[in-house]
Tab-separated table of C-alpha atoms in Angstrom:
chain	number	residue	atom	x	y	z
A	30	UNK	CA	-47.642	17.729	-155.219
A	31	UNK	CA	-45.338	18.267	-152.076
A	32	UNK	CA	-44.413	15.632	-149.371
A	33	UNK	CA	-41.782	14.542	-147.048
A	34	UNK	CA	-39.850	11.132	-146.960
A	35	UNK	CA	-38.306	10.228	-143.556
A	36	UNK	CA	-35.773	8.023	-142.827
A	37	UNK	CA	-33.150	8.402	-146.346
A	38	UNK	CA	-32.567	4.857	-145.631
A	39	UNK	CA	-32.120	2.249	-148.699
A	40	UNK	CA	-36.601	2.542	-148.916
A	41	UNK	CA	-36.609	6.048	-148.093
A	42	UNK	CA	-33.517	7.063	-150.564
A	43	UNK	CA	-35.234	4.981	-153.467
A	44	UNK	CA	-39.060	6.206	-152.835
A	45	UNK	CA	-37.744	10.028	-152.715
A	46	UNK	CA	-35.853	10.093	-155.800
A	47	UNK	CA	-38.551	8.154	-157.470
A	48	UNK	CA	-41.412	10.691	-156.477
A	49	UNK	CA	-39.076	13.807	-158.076
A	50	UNK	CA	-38.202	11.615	-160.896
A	51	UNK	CA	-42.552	11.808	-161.416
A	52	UNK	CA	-42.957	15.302	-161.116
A	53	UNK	CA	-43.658	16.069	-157.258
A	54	UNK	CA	-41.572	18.478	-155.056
A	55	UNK	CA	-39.754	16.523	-152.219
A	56	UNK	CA	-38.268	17.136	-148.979
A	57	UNK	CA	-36.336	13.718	-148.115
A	58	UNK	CA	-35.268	13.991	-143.966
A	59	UNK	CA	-32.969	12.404	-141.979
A	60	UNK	CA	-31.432	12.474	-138.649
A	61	UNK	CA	-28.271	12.115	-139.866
A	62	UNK	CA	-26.626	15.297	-141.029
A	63	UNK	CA	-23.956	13.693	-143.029
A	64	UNK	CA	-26.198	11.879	-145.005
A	65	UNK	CA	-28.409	14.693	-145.264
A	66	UNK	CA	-25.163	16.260	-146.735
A	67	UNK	CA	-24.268	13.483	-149.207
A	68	UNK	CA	-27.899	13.449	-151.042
A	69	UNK	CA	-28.176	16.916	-151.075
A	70	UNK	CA	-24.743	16.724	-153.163
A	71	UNK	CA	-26.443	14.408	-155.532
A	72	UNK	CA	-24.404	11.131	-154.027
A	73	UNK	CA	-26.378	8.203	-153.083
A	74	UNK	CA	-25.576	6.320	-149.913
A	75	UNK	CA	-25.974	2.771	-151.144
A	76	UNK	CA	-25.642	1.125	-155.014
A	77	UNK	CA	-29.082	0.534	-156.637
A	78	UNK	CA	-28.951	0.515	-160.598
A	79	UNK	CA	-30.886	3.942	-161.822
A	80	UNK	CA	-30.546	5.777	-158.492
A	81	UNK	CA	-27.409	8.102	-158.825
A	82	UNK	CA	-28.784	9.388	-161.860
A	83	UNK	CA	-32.500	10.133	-160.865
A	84	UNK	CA	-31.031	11.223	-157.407
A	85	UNK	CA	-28.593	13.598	-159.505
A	86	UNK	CA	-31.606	14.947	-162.024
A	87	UNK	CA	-34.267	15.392	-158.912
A	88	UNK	CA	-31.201	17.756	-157.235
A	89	UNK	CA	-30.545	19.657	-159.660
A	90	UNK	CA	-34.506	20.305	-160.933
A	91	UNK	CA	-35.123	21.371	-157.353
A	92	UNK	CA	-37.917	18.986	-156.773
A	93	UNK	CA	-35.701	16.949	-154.861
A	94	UNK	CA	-33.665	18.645	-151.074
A	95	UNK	CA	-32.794	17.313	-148.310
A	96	UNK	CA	-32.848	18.317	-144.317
A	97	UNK	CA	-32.640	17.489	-140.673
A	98	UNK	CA	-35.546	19.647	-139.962
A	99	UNK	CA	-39.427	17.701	-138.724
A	100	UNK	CA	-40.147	21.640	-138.107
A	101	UNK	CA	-39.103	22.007	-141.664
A	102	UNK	CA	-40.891	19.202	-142.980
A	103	UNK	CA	-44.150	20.029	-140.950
A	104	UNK	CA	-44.215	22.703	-143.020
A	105	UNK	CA	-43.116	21.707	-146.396
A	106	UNK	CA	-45.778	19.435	-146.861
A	107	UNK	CA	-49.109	17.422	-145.148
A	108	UNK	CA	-48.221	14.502	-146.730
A	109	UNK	CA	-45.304	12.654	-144.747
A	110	UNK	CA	-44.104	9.258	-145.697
A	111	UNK	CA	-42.434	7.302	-142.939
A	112	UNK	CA	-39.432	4.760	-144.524
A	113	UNK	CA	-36.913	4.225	-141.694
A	114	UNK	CA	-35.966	0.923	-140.344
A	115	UNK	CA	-37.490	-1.521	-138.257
A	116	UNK	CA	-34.653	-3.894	-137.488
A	117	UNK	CA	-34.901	-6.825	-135.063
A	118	UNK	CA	-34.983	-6.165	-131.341
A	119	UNK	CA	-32.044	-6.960	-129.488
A	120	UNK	CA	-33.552	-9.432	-126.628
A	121	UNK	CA	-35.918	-10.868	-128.921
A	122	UNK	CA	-37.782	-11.706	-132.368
A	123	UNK	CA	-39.889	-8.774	-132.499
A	124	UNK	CA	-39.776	-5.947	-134.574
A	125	UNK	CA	-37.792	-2.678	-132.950
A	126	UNK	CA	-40.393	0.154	-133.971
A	127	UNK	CA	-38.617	2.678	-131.593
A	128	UNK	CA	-37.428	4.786	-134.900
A	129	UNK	CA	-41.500	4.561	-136.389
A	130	UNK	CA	-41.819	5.679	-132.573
A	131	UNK	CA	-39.344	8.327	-132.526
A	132	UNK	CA	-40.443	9.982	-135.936
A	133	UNK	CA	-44.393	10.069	-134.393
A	134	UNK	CA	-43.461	11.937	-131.318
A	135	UNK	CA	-41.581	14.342	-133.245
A	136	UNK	CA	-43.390	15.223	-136.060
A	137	UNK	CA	-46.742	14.764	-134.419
A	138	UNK	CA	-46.578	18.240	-132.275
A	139	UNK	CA	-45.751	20.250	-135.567
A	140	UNK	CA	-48.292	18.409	-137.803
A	141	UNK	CA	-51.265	20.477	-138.862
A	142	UNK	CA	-54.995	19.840	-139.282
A	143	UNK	CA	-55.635	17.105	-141.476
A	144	UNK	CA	-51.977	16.128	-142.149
A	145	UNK	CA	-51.729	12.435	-143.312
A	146	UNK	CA	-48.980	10.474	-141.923
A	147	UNK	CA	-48.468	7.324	-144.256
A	148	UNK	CA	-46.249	4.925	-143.348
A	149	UNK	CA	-43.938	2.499	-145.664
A	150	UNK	CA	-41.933	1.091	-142.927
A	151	UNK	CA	-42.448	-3.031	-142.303
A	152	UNK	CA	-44.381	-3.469	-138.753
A	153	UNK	CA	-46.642	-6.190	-137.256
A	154	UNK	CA	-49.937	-5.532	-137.623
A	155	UNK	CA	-51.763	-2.947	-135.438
A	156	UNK	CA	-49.282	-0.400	-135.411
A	157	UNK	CA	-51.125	1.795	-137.946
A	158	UNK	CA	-53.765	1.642	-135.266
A	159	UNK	CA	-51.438	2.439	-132.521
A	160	UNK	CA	-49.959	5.306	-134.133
A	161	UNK	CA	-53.497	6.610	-135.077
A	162	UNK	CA	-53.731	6.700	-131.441
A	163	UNK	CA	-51.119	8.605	-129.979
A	164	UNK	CA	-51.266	11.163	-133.350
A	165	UNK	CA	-55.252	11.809	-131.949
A	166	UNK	CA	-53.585	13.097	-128.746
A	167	UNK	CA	-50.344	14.785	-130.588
A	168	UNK	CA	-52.413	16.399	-133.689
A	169	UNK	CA	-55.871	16.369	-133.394
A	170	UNK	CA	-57.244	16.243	-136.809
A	171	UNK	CA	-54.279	14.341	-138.758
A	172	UNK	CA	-54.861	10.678	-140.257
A	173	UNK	CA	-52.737	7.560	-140.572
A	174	UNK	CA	-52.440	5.215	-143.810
A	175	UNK	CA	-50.043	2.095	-145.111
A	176	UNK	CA	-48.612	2.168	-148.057
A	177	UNK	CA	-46.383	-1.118	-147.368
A	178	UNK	CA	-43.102	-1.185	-150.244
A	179	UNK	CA	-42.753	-4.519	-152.223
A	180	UNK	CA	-38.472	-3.564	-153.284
A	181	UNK	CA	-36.164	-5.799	-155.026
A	182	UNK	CA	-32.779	-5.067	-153.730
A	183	UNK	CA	-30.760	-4.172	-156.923
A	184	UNK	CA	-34.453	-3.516	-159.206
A	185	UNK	CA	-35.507	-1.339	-156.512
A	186	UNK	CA	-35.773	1.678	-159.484
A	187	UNK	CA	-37.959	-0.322	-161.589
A	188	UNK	CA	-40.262	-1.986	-158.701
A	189	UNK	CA	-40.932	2.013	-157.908
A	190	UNK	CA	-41.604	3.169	-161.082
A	191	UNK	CA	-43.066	-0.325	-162.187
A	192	UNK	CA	-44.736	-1.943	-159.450
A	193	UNK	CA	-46.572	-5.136	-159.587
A	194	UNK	CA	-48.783	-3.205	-157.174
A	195	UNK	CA	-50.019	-0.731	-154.817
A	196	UNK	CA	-51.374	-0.895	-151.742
A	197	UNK	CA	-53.010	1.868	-149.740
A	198	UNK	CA	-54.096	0.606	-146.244
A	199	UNK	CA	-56.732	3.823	-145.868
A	200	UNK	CA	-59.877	4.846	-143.382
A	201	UNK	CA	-60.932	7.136	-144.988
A	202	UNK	CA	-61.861	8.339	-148.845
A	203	UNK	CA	-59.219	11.655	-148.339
A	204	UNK	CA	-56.900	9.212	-147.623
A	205	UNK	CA	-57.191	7.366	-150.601
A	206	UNK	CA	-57.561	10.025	-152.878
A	207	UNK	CA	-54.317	11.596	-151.632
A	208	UNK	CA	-52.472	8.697	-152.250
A	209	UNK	CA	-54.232	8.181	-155.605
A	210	UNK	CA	-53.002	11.545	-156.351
A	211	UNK	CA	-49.206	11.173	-155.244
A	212	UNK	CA	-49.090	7.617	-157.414
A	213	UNK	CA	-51.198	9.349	-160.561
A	214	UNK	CA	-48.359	8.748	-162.835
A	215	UNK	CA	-47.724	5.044	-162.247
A	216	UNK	CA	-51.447	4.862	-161.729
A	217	UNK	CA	-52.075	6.169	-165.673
A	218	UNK	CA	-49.657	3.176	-166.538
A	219	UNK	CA	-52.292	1.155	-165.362
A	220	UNK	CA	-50.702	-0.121	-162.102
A	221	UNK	CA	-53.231	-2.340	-159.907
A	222	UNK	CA	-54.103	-0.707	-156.935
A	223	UNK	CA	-55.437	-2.775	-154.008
A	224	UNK	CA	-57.338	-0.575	-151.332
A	225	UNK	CA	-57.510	-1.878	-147.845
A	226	UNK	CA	-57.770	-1.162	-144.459
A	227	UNK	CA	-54.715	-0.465	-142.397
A	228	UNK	CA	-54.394	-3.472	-140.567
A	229	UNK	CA	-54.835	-5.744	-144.240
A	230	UNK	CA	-52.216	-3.583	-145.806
A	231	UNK	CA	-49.555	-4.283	-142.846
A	232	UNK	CA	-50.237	-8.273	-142.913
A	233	UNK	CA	-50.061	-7.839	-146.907
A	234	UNK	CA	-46.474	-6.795	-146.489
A	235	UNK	CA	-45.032	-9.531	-143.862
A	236	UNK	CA	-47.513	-12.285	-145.571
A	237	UNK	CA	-45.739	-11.879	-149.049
A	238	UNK	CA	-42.316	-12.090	-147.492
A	239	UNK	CA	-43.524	-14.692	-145.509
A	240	UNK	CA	-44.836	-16.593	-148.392
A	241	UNK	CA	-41.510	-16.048	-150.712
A	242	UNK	CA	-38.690	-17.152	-147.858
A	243	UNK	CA	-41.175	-20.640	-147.032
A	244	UNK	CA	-40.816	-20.671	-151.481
A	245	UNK	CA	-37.010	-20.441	-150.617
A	246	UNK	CA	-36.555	-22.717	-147.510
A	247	UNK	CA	-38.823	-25.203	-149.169
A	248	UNK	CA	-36.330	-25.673	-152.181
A	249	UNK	CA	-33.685	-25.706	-150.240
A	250	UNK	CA	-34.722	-28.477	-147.720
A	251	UNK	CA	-35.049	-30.447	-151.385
A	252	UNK	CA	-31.558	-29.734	-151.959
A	253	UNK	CA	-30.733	-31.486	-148.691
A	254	UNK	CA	-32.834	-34.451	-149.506
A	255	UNK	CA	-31.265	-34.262	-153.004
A	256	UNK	CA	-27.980	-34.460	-151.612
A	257	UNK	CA	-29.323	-37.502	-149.276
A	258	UNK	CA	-30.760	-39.369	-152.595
A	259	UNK	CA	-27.611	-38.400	-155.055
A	260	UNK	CA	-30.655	-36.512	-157.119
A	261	UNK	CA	-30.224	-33.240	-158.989
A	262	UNK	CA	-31.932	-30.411	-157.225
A	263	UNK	CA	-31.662	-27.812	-159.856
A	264	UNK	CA	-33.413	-30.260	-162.423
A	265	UNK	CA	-35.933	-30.960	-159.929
A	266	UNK	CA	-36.591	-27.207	-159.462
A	267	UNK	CA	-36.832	-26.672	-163.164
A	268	UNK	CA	-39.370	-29.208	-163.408
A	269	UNK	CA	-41.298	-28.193	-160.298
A	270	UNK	CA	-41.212	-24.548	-161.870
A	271	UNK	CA	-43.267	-25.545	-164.950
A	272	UNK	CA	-46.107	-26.271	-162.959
A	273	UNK	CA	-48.231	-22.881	-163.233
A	274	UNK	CA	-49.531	-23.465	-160.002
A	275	UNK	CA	-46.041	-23.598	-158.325
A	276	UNK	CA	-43.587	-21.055	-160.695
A	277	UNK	CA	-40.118	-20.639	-161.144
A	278	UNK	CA	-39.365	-17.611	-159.491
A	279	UNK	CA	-37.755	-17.910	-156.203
A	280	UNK	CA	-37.425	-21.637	-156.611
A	281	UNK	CA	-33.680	-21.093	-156.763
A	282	UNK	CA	-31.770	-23.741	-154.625
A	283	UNK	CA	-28.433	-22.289	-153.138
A	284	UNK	CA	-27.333	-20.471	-150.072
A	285	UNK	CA	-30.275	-19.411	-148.683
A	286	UNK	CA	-32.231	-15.607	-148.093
A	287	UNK	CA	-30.410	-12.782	-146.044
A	288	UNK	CA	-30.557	-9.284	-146.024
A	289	UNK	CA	-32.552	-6.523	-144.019
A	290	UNK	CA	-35.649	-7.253	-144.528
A	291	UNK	CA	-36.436	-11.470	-144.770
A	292	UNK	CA	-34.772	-13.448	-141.986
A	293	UNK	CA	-36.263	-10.344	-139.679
A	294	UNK	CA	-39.276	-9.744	-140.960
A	295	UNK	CA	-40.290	-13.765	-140.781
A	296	UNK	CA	-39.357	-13.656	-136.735
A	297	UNK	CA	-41.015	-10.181	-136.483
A	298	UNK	CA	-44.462	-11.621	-137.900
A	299	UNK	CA	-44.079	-14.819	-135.851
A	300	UNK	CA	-43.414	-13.051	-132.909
A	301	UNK	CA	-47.031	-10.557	-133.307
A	302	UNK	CA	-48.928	-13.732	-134.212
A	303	UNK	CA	-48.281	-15.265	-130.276
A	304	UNK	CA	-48.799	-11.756	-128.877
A	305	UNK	CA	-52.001	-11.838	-130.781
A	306	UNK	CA	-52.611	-15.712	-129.896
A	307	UNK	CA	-52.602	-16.876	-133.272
A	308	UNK	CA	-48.933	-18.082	-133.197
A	309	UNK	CA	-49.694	-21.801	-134.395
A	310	UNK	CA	-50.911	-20.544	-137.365
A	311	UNK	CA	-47.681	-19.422	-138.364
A	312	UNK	CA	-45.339	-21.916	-136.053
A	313	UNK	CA	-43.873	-23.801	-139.756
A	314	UNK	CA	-42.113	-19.746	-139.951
A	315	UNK	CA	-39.792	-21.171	-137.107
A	316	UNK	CA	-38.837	-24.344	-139.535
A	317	UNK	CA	-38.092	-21.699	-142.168
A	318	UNK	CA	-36.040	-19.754	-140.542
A	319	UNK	CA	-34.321	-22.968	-139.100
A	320	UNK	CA	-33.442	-24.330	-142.435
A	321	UNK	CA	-32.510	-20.839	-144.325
A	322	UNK	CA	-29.728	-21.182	-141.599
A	323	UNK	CA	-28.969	-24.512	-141.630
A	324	UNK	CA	-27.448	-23.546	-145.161
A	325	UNK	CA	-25.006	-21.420	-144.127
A	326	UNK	CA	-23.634	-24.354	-141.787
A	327	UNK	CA	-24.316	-27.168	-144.689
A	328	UNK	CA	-22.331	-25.041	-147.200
A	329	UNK	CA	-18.943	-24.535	-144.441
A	330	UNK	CA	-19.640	-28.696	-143.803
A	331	UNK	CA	-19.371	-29.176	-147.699
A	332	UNK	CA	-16.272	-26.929	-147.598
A	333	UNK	CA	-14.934	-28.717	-145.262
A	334	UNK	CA	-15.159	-32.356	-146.554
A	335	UNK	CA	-13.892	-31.173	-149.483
A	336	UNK	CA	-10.451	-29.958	-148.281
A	337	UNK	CA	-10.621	-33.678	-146.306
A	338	UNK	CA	-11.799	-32.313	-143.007
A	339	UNK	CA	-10.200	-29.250	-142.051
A	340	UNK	CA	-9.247	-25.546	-142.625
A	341	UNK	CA	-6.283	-25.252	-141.161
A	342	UNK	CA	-3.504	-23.941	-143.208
A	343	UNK	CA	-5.635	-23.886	-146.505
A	344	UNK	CA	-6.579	-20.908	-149.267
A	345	UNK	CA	-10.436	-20.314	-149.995
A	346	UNK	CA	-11.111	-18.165	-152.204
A	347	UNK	CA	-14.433	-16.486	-151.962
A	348	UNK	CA	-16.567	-14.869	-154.981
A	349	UNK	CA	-19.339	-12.922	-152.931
A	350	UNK	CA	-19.711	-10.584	-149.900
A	351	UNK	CA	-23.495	-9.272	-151.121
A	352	UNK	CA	-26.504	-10.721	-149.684
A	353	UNK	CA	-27.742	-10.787	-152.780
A	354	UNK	CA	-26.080	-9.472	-156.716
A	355	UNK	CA	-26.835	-5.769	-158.052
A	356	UNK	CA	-26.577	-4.822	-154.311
A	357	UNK	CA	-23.981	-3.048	-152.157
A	358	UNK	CA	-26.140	-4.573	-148.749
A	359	UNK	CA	-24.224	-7.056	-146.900
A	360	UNK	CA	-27.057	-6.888	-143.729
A	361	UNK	CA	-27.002	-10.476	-142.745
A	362	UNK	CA	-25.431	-11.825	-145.904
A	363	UNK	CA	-25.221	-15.905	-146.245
A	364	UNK	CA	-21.479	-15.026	-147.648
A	365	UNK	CA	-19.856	-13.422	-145.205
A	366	UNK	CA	-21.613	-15.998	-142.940
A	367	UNK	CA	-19.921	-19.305	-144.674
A	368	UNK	CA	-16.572	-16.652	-145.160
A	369	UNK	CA	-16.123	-15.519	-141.771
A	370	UNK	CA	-17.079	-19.331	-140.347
A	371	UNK	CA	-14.410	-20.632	-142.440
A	372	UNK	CA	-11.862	-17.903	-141.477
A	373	UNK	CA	-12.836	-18.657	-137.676
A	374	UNK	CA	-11.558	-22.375	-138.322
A	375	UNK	CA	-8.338	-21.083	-139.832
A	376	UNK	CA	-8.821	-20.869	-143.614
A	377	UNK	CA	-7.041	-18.840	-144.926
A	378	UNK	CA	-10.240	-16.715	-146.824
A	379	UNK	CA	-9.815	-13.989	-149.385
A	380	UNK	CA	-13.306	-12.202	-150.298
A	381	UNK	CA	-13.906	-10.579	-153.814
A	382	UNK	CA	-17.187	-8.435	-154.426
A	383	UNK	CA	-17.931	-6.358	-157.715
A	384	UNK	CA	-19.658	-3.307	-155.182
A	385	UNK	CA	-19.765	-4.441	-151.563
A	386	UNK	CA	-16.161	-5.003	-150.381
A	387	UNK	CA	-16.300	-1.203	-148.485
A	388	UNK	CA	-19.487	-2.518	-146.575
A	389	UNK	CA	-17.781	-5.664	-146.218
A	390	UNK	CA	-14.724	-4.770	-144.142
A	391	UNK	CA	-16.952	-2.064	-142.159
A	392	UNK	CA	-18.840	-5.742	-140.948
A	393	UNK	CA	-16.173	-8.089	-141.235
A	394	UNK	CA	-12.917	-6.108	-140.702
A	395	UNK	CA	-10.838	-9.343	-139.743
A	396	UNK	CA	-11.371	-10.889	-143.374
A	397	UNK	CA	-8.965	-10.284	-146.215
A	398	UNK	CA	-10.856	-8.865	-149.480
A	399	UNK	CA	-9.440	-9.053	-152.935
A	400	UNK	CA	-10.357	-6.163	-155.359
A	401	UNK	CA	-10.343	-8.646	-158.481
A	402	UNK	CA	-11.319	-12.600	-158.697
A	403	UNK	CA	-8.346	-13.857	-160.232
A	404	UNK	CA	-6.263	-11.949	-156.765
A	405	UNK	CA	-8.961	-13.700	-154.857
A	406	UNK	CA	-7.862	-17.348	-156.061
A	407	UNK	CA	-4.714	-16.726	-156.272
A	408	UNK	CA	-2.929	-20.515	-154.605
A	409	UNK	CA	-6.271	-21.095	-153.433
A	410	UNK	CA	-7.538	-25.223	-152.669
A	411	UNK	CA	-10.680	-24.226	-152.732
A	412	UNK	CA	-13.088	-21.274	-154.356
A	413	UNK	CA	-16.719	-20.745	-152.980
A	414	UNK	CA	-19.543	-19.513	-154.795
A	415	UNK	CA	-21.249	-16.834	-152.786
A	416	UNK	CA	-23.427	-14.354	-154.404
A	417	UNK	CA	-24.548	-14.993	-157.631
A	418	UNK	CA	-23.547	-12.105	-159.644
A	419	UNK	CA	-23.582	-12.273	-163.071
A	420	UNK	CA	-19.880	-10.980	-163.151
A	421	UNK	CA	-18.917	-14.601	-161.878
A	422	UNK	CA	-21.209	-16.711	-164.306
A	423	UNK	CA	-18.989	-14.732	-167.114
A	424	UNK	CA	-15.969	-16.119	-165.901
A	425	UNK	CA	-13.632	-18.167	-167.675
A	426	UNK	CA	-13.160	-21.175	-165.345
A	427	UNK	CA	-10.319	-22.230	-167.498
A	428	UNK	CA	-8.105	-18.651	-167.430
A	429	UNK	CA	-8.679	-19.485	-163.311
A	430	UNK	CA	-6.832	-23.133	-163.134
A	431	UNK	CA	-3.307	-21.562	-163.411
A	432	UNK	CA	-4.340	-19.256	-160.474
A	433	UNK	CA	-5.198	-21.990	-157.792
A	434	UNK	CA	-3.421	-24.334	-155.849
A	435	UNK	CA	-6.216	-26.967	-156.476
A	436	UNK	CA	-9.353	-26.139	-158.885
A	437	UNK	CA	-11.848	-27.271	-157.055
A	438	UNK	CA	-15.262	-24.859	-156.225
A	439	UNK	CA	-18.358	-25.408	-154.800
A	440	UNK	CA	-20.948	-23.310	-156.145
A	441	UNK	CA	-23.391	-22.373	-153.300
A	442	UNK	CA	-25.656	-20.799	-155.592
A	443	UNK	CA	-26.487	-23.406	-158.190
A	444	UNK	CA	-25.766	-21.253	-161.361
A	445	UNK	CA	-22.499	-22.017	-162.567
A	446	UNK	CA	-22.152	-24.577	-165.458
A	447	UNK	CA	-20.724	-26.916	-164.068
A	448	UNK	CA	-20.262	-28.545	-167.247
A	449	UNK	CA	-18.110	-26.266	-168.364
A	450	UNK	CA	-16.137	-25.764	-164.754
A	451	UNK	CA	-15.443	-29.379	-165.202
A	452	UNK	CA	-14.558	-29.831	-169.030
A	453	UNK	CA	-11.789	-26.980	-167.976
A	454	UNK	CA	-10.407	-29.075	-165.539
A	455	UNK	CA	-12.316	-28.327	-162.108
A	456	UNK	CA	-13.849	-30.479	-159.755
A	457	UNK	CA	-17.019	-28.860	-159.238
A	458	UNK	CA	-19.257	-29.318	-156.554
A	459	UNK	CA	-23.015	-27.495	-155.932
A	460	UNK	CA	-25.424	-28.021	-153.254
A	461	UNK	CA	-27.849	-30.403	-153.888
A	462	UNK	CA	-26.223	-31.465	-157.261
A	463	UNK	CA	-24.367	-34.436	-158.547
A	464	UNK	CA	-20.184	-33.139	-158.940
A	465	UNK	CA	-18.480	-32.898	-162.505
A	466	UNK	CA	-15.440	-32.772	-163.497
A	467	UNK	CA	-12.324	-34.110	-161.789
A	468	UNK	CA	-14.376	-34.351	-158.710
A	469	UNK	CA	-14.970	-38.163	-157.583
């Protein structure tokens, strides 16, 4: 089968090398020619475990090219799926759909008869509608679907190839067979397929992430009242967990959510539910996105108080500059948040990362990085606990103690053992947890 991907973003990179890697022929496009350049080399533009290698495979099959060209991609294919970025708007919560915008009014003129435009791209609701719209006047005779993406940053590969689910937001049966037909290989795995209308599949999307950063924010406003009661919070998580109805996934106290695609998506949906007058139905989203941040400031606070009340002429060592671990993305990441607070206060802050210290000093070019941990502690009174990789749960807190000036850390992510941290010597510290160790 032959279609387009546009917009060779981190969605559009993944989805394109996923639908070679399952047999079809397709033409990934992107504005930008260097890019364009880069993937047509084989050379992915972002670390995702799995993708260099089916990128690399789909290349050199053929099923997989590359190009600048909406002519071109007109007429490669008449199914076009639309993956490029919806970021925040700049004077406001809402989501910025001027690139969704930009790819309808130039690919709609070149589409022909009974093209189907299907869009991955996260948007409030009603924009499959308003698209379907303006394509009626561009290309008569075209349709629109949503086929909304449900990626793990760093399992982005497997969620592809191995989703929990598909959904095709369809109006009409050729739409759904289409679709049916470009997922046939997953679908033969027995993949459950949820068939909606537009409008359902867009609110599907923002609703789950929704749903997942209140999970997040919830535990985390326990870890404050934890801190307030001198209780655990990662026991009382663990417990909480074990009750079916509640689960342990994404009851992780710690840092908080960042990346490209929560913290904005959560304003973006609160935003279209007061354009669309249901905005108290969603007002607790403000509360969640009020306490996912209040994290970032808690954790430089804790920092603080622990180096008795200042930065000023101190070390801090940082292990983290990822949003989150098995990603290169550091698009609104909690660690380079706390690090870049805590340099702006006069620490003295080195930053290690196992893959994101090149996007790191691209964002933050006033920090100092560190290519390895024990260079990143080195005389350091303090080490923070960023990202949780699992690169930094390996570590041997006792090879470390020669390194610093004072072993203390605070892990921000609550999954050290601090048992061990402390029986080597440190005075460990976590958010929401009782210390251990030499700390008092």
């Amino acid at each position: 089968m032959r279609m387009t991907v546009i917009g060779t973003g981190y969605v559009g990179t993944v989805h394109a090398a996923c639908m070679a890697g399952i047999g079809h022929d397709v033409l990934g496009v992107d504005i930008d020619a260097e890019r364009v350049a880069a993937l047509a080399a084989g050379r992915a533009p972002l670390h995702e475990k799995g993708l260099d290698a089916l990128l690399a495979r789909g290349t050199a099959a053929g099923r997989l090219r590359f190009t600048t060209s909406l002519t071109e991609a007109a007429r490669f294919a008449d199914l076009h799926f639309v993956c490029v970025g919806t970021p925040q708007r700049p004077d406001g919560d809402g989501a910025d759909l001027r690139f969704v915008d930009a790819v309808v009014e130039g690919l709609g003129p070149r589409l022909r008869p009974g093209a189907l435009v299907v869009g991955k791209s996260t948007v409030p609701v009603g924009t499959a509608a308003r698209i379907r719209r303006r394509l009626t006047d561009l290309a008569p005779g075209t349709e629109v679907a949503w086929n909304p993406e449900f990626l793990r940053e760093g399992a982005a590969v497997h969620d592809t190839m191995r989703p929990e689910r598909l959904v095709l937001g369809v109006s009409s049966p050729r739409a759904e067979t289409l679709l049916r037909a470009a997922y046939g290989p997953l679908l033969r795995r027995g993949v459950p397929v949820f068939t909606t209308d537009p409008a359902t599949a867009e609110l599907v999307k923002v609703a789950s992430n929704a749903f997942l950063a209140t999970k997040i924010s919830f535990v985390n406003a326990m870890a404050e009242v934890c801190d307030a009661a001198g209780a655990d919070v990662t026991l009382l998580a663990r417990a909480m967990g074990a009750d079916t109805r509640i689960g342990p996934r994404f009851l992780d106290p710690g840092l908080g959510f960042g990346g490209s695609c929560f913290p904005k998506d959560i304003r973006a949906f609160a935003a279209r539910a007061e354009e669309l007058g249901a905005g108290p139905a969603v007002a607790f989203l403000h509360e969640v996105d009020r306490i996912n941040t209040r994290q970032r400031r808690r954790t430089v606070d804790r920092a603080r108080a622990l180096l008795g009340g200042g930065f000023a002429g101190r070390r801090v060592g940082v292990l983290g500059a990822a949003f989150k671990p098995g990603s290169d993305d550091v698009r609104d990441s909690p660690a380079l948040a706390v690090a870049a607070a805590v340099a702006a206060e006069g620490g003295a802050v080195r930053v290690h990362d196992p893959q994101a210290l090149d996007n790191a000093r691209a964002a933050y070019p006033d920090l100092t990085y560190a290519l390895d941990v024990p260079k990143a502690c080195e005389d350091a009174d303090l080490v923070l606990h960023l990202t949780q990789w699992p690169e930094y749960r390996a570590l041997s807190p006792a090879a470390l103690v020669p390194l610093v000036r004072t072993p203390t850390v605070l892990d921000a992510r609550n999954c050290l053992d601090g048992r061990v941290w402390g029986a080597a010597g440190w005075a460990f510290h976590a958010l929401g947890g009782p210390a251990a160790g030499g700390a008092s």
